Coordinates of C-alpha atoms and ligand atoms in Angstrom, one line a residue:
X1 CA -25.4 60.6 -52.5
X2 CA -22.7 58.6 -54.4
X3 CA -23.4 54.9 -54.4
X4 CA -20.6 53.6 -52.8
X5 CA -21.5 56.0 -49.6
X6 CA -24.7 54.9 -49.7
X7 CA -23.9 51.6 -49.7
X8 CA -21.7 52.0 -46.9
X9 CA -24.6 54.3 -44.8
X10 CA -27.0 50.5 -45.4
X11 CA -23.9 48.7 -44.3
X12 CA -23.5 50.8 -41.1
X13 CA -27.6 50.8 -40.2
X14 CA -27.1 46.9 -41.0
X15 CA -24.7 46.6 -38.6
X16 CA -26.7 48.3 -36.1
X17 CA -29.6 46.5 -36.5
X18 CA -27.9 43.5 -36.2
X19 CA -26.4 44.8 -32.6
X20 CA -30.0 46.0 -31.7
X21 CA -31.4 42.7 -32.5
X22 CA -29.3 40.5 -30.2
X23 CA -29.2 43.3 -27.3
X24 CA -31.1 41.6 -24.5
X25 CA -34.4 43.1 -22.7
X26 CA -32.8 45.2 -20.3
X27 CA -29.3 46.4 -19.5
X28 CA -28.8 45.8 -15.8
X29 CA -26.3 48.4 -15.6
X30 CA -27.9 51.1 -17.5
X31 CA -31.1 51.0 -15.3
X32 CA -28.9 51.1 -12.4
X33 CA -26.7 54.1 -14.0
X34 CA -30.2 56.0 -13.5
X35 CA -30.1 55.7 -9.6
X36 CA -26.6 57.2 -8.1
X37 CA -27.6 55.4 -4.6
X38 CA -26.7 52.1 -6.6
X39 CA -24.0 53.5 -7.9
X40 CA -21.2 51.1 -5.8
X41 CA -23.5 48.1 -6.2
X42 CA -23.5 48.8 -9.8
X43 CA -19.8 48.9 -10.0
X44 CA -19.8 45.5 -8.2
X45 CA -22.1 43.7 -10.5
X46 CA -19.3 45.3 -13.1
X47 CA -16.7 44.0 -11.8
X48 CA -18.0 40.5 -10.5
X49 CA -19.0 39.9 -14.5
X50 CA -22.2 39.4 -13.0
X51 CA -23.9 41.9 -15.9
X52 CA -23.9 39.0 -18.5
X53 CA -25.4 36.5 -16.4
X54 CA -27.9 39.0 -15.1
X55 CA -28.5 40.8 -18.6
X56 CA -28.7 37.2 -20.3
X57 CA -31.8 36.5 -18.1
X58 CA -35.7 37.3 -19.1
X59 CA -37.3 37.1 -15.8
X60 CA -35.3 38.5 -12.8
X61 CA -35.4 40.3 -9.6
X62 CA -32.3 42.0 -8.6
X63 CA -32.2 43.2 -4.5
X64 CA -30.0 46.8 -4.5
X65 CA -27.7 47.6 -1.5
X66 CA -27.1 51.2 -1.6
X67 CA -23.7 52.6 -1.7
X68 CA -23.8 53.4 2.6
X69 CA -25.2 49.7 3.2
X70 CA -22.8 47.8 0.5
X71 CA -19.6 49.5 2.4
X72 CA -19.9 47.1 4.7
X73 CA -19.0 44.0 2.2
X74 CA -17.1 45.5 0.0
X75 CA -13.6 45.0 1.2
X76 CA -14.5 41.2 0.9
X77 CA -12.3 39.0 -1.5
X78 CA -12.9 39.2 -5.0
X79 CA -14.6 35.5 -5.1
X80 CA -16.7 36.1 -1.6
X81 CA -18.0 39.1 -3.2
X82 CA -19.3 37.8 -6.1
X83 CA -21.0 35.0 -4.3
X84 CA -22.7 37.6 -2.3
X85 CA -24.0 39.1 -5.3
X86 CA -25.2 36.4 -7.0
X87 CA -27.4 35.8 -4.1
X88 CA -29.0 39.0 -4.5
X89 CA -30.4 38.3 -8.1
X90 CA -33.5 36.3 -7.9
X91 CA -34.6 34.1 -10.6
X92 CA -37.8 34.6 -11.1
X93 CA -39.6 38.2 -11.2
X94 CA -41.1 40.0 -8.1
X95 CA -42.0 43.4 -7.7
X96 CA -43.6 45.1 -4.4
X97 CA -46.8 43.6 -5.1
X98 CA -46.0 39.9 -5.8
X99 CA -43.6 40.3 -2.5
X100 CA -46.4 41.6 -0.3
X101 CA -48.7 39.3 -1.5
X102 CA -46.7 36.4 -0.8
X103 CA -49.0 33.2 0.0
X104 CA -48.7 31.9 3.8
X105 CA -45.8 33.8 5.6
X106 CA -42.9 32.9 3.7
X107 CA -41.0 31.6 0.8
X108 CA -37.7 30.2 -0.5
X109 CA -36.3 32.6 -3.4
X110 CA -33.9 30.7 -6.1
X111 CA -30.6 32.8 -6.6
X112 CA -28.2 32.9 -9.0
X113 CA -25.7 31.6 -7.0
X114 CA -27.9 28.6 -6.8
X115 CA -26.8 27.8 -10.6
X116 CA -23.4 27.9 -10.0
X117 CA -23.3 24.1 -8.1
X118 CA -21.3 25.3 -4.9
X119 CA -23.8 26.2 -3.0
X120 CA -24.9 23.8 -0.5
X121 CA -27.3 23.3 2.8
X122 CA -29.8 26.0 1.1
X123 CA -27.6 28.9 0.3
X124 CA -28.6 29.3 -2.8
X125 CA -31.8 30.3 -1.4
X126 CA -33.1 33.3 0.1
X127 CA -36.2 33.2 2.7
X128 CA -38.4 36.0 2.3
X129 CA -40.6 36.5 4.8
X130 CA -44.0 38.8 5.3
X131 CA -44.7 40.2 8.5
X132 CA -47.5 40.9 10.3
X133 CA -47.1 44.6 9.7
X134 CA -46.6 43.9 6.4
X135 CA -42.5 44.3 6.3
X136 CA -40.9 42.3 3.7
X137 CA -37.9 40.5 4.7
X138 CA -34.8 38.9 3.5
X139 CA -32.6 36.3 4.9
X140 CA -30.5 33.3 3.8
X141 CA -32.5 30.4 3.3
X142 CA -29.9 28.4 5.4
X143 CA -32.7 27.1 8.4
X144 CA -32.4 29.6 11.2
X145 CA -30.4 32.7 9.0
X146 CA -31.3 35.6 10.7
X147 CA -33.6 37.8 8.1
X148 CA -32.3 41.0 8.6
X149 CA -32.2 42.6 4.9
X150 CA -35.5 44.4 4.7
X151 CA -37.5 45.7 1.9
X152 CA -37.5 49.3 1.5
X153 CA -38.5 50.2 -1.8
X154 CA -39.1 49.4 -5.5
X155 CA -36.3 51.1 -7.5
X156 CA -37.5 49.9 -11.1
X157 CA -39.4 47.7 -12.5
X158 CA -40.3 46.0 -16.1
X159 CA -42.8 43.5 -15.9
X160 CA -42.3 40.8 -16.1
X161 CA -38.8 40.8 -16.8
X162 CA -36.7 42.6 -14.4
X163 CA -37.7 44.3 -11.2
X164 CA -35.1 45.5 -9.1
X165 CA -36.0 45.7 -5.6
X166 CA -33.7 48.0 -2.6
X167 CA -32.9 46.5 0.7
X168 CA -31.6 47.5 3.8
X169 CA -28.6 45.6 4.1
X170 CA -26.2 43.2 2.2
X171 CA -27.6 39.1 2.8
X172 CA -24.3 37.1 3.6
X173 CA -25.5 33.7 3.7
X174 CA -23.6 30.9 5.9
X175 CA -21.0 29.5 3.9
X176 CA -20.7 32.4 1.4
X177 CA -18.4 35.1 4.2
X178 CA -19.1 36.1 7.8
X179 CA -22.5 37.3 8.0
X180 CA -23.1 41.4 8.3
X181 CA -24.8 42.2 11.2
X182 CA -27.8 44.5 11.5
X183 CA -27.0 48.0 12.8
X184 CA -28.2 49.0 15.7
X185 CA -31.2 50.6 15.8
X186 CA -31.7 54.7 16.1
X187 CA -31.0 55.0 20.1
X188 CA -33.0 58.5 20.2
X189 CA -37.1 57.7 18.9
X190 CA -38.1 54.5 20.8
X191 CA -40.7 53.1 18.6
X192 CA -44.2 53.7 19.8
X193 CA -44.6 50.7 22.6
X194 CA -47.1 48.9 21.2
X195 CA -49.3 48.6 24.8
X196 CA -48.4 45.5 27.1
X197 CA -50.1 42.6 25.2
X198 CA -52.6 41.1 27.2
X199 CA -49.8 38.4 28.1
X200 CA -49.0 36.4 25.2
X201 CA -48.4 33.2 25.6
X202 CA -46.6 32.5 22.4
X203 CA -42.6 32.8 23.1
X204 CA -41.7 30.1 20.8
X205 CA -40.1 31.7 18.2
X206 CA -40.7 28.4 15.4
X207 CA -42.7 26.1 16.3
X208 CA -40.8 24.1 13.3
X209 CA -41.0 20.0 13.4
X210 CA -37.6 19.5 14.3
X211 CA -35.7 21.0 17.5
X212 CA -34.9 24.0 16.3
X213 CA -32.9 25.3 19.3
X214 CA -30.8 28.0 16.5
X215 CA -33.5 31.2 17.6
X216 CA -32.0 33.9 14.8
X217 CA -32.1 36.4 17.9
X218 CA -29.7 36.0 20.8
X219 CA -32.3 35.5 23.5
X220 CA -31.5 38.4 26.2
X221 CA -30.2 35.9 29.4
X222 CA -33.1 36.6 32.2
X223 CA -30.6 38.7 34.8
X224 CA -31.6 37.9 38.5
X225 CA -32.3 41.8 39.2
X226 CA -34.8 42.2 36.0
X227 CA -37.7 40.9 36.9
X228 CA -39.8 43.8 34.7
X229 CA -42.0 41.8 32.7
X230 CA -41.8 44.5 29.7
X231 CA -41.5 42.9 26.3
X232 CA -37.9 42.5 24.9
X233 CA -36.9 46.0 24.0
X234 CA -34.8 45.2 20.8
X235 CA -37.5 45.1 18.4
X236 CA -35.9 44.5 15.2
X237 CA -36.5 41.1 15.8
X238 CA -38.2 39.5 13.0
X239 CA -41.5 39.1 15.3
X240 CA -42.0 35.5 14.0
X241 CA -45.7 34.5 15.4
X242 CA -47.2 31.3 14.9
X243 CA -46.3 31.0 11.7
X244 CA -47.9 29.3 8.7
X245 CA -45.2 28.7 6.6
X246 CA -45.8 27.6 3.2
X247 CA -42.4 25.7 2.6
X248 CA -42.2 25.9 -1.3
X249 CA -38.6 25.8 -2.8
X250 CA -38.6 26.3 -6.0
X251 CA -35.9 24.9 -7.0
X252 CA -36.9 23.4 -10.1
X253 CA -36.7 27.4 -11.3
X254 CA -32.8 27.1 -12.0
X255 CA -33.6 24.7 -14.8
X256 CA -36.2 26.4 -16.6
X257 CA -34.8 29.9 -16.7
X258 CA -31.5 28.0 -18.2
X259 CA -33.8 26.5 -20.6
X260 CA -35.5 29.5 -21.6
X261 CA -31.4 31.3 -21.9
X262 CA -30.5 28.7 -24.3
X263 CA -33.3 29.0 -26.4
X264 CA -32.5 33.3 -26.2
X265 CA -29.1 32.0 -27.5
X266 CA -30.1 29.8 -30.3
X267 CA -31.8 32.9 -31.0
X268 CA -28.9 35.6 -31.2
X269 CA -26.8 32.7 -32.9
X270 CA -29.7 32.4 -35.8
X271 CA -30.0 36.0 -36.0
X272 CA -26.3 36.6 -36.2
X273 CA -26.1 34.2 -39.1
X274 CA -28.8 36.0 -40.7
X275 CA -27.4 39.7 -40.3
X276 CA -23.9 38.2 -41.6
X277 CA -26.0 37.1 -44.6
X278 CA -27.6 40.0 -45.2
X279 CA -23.9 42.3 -44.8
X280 CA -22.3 40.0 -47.4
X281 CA -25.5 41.0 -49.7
X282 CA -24.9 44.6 -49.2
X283 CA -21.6 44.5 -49.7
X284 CA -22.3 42.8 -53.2
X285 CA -24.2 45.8 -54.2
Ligands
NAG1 C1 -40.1 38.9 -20.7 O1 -40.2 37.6 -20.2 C2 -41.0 36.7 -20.9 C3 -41.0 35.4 -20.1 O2 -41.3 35.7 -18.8 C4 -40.4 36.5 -22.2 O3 -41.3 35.6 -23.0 C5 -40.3 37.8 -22.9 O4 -39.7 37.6 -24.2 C6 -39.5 38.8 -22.1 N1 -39.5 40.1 -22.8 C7 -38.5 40.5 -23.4 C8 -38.6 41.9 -24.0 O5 -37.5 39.8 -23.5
NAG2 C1 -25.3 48.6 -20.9 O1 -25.3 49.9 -20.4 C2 -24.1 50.4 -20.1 C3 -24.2 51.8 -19.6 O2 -25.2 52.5 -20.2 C4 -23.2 50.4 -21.4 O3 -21.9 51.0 -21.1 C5 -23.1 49.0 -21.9 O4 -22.5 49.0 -23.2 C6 -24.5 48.4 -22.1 N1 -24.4 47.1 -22.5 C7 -25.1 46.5 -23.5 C8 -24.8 45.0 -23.7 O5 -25.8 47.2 -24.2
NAG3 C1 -38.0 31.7 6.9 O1 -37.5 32.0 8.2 C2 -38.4 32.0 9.3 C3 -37.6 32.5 10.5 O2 -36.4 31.9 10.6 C4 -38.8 30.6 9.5 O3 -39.7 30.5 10.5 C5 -39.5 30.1 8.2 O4 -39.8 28.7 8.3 C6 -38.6 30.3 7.0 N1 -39.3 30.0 5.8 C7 -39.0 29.1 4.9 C8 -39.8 28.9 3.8 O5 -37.9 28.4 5.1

C-alpha cells in the first residue's frame, strides 16, 4: 500500500473513531426505526428536535404512542406538539418492573418538559399510578388529570439507560393543548362483571386533604327512573380505592440529570480536542 494511502486509510479510521467516541449511548431514533408501530411518533421526535435532548440523556424513559393513537395529536401546532412530547420522555429510567413495582399507589414522574421553565401548576409531571389489578397508568400530574394513558407493553429496553415504554394514548396535560379523550370502550364484550360487591361503602373517589370536588370521571347524574343499584357500567375508570399515595415529586431529578449532561459534554469537548490532536499527528506523517 503506498504511504500516502495509507496514511489517509489511519486518517479516515481516525476520524471515525473520533465520531464513535462522542456518539451517545443510544440513538433514540434508531431503536425506534426497529418498531414500524412507532414509526409517526418517531417522525415527531424528528421533527420536534426532540432527538438531541433525548439522545443527550443517560438515564431515560421514553412513553411510545403508536402511529393509530398519535393520529389524534398530530394535527396540533408545531410548538403544542412538542410540548406534548416532551412530556412523554421521563427523566429517570423505568422499565415494566420498576413501574409495577412502584412503592404505595402512585408517583410523580419528572418530564422533559419540566426542564424547559414553562411548565407550571405540575405539568411537567406525569402521575403514574398502579392499580389494584396491576394496570399501570399515566396521567398529567396536574391534581385531578384524568389518567387515561395506560401501559401496554415494554418496546425496548437498555438498563439503566433508556427504556422505552408504549402507552395507550397520547397524555395532553392541562396547559400544554386540549386534553385527548379516551375512546370509548369496545361496545360488543362487556368485561366479565366482576359479582355485585358486597356493598361497598367506599364511593369517595380521593379521600385527598383538601376538597377535591375535580373527580377525573364525570359522575353519571342519578336519573329519577334508575334506581338499579348495579355498579357504574363505564369501567375504564381509574378504580381509585382508598388510596395510599406516596406523594414523592421528584423534582430535584431535573437538576441532576443536567449535571450529569454537562459533565457528558465536558466529555465530547475533551475528547474532540484530543482526536483533533491526534489527526494533526497523522497528517504529519
Ligand atoms: C448509563 O447510565 C449511567 C448512569 O445511570 C451512566 O453512568 C452510564 O455511563 C450510562 N451508560 C452509557 C453507556 O452511557
Ligand atoms: C441515529 O439513527 C438514525 C437512524 O438510524 C441515523 O439517521 C442518525 O444519523 C443517528 N444519529 C446519530 C447521532 O448517530
Ligand atoms: C395520582 O392521581 C390519582 C387520581 O387522580 C390521585 O389519587 C393521586 O393522589 C395522584 N398521585 C400523585 C402522586 O399525585
Amino acid at each position: 500500500m503506498d504511504p500516502k494511502a495509507s496514511s489517509l486509510a489511519s486518517l479516515a479510521l481516525l476520524l471515525a473513531l473520533c465520531f464513535t467516541s462522542s456518539v451517545t449511548a443510544f440513538n433514540i431514533t434508531k431503536i425506534l426505526s426497529n418498531f414500524p408501530d412507532f414509526s409517526t411518533f418517531n417522525d415527531l421526535l424528528t421533527k420536534s428536535e426532540l432527538v438531541g435532548p433525548i439522545n443527550k440523556r443517560l438515564t431515560i424513559t421514553v412513553l411510545a404512542v403508536d402511529n393509530s393513537a398519535i393520529s389524534s395529536v398530530t394535527g396540533r401546532p408545531t410548538e403544542e406538539l412538542k410540548n406534548i412530547l416532551m412530556n412523554h420522555v421521563v427523566l429517570d429510567y423505568y422499565d415494566d418492573l420498576k413501574l409495577k413495582g412502584i412503592k404505595g399507589k402512585s408517583t410523580l414522574l419528572t418530564t422533559l418538559f419540566q426542564t424547559t421553565g414553562v411548565a407550571q401548576q405540575q405539568n411537567g409531571f406525569l402521575n403514574c399510578t398502579k392499580t389494584e389489578s396491576g394496570k399501570v397508568l399515566f396521567g398529567s400530574g396536574v391534581k385531578g388529570s384524568p389518567l387515561n394513558a395506560e401501559m401496554v407493553k415494554p418496546v425496548f429496553q437498555q438498563p439503566f439507560n433508556i427504556s422505552v415504554i408504549e402507552v395507550s394514548m397520547p397524555i395532553v396535560a392541562p396547559g400544554i393543548g386540549a386534553p385527548v379523550h379516551a375512546p370509548p370502550p369496545p361496545p360488543s364484550t362487556p368485561p366479565p362483571a366482576p359479582a355485585p360487591e358486597t356493598d361497598s361503602p367506599i364511593e369517595a373517589p380521593s379521600p385527598s386533604d383538601e376538597d377535591d370536588t375535580v373527580s377525573p370521571v364525570a359522575a353519571p347524574e342519578p336519573s329519577a327512573d334508575d334506581i338499579s343499584p348495579s355498579p357504574d357500567s363505564d369501567s375504564d375508570a381509574p378504580a381509585s380505592g382508598p388510596s395510599t399515595d406516596s406523594l414523592s415529586p421528584a423534582a430535584d431529578d431535573a437538576e441532576d440529570h443536567s449535571g450529569s449532561s454537562k459533565i457528558s459534554s465536558t466529555f465530547g469537548i475533551a475528547a474532540a480536542i484530543i482526536c483533533l490532536a491526534a489527526s494533526v499527528a497523522t497528517v504529519g506523517f
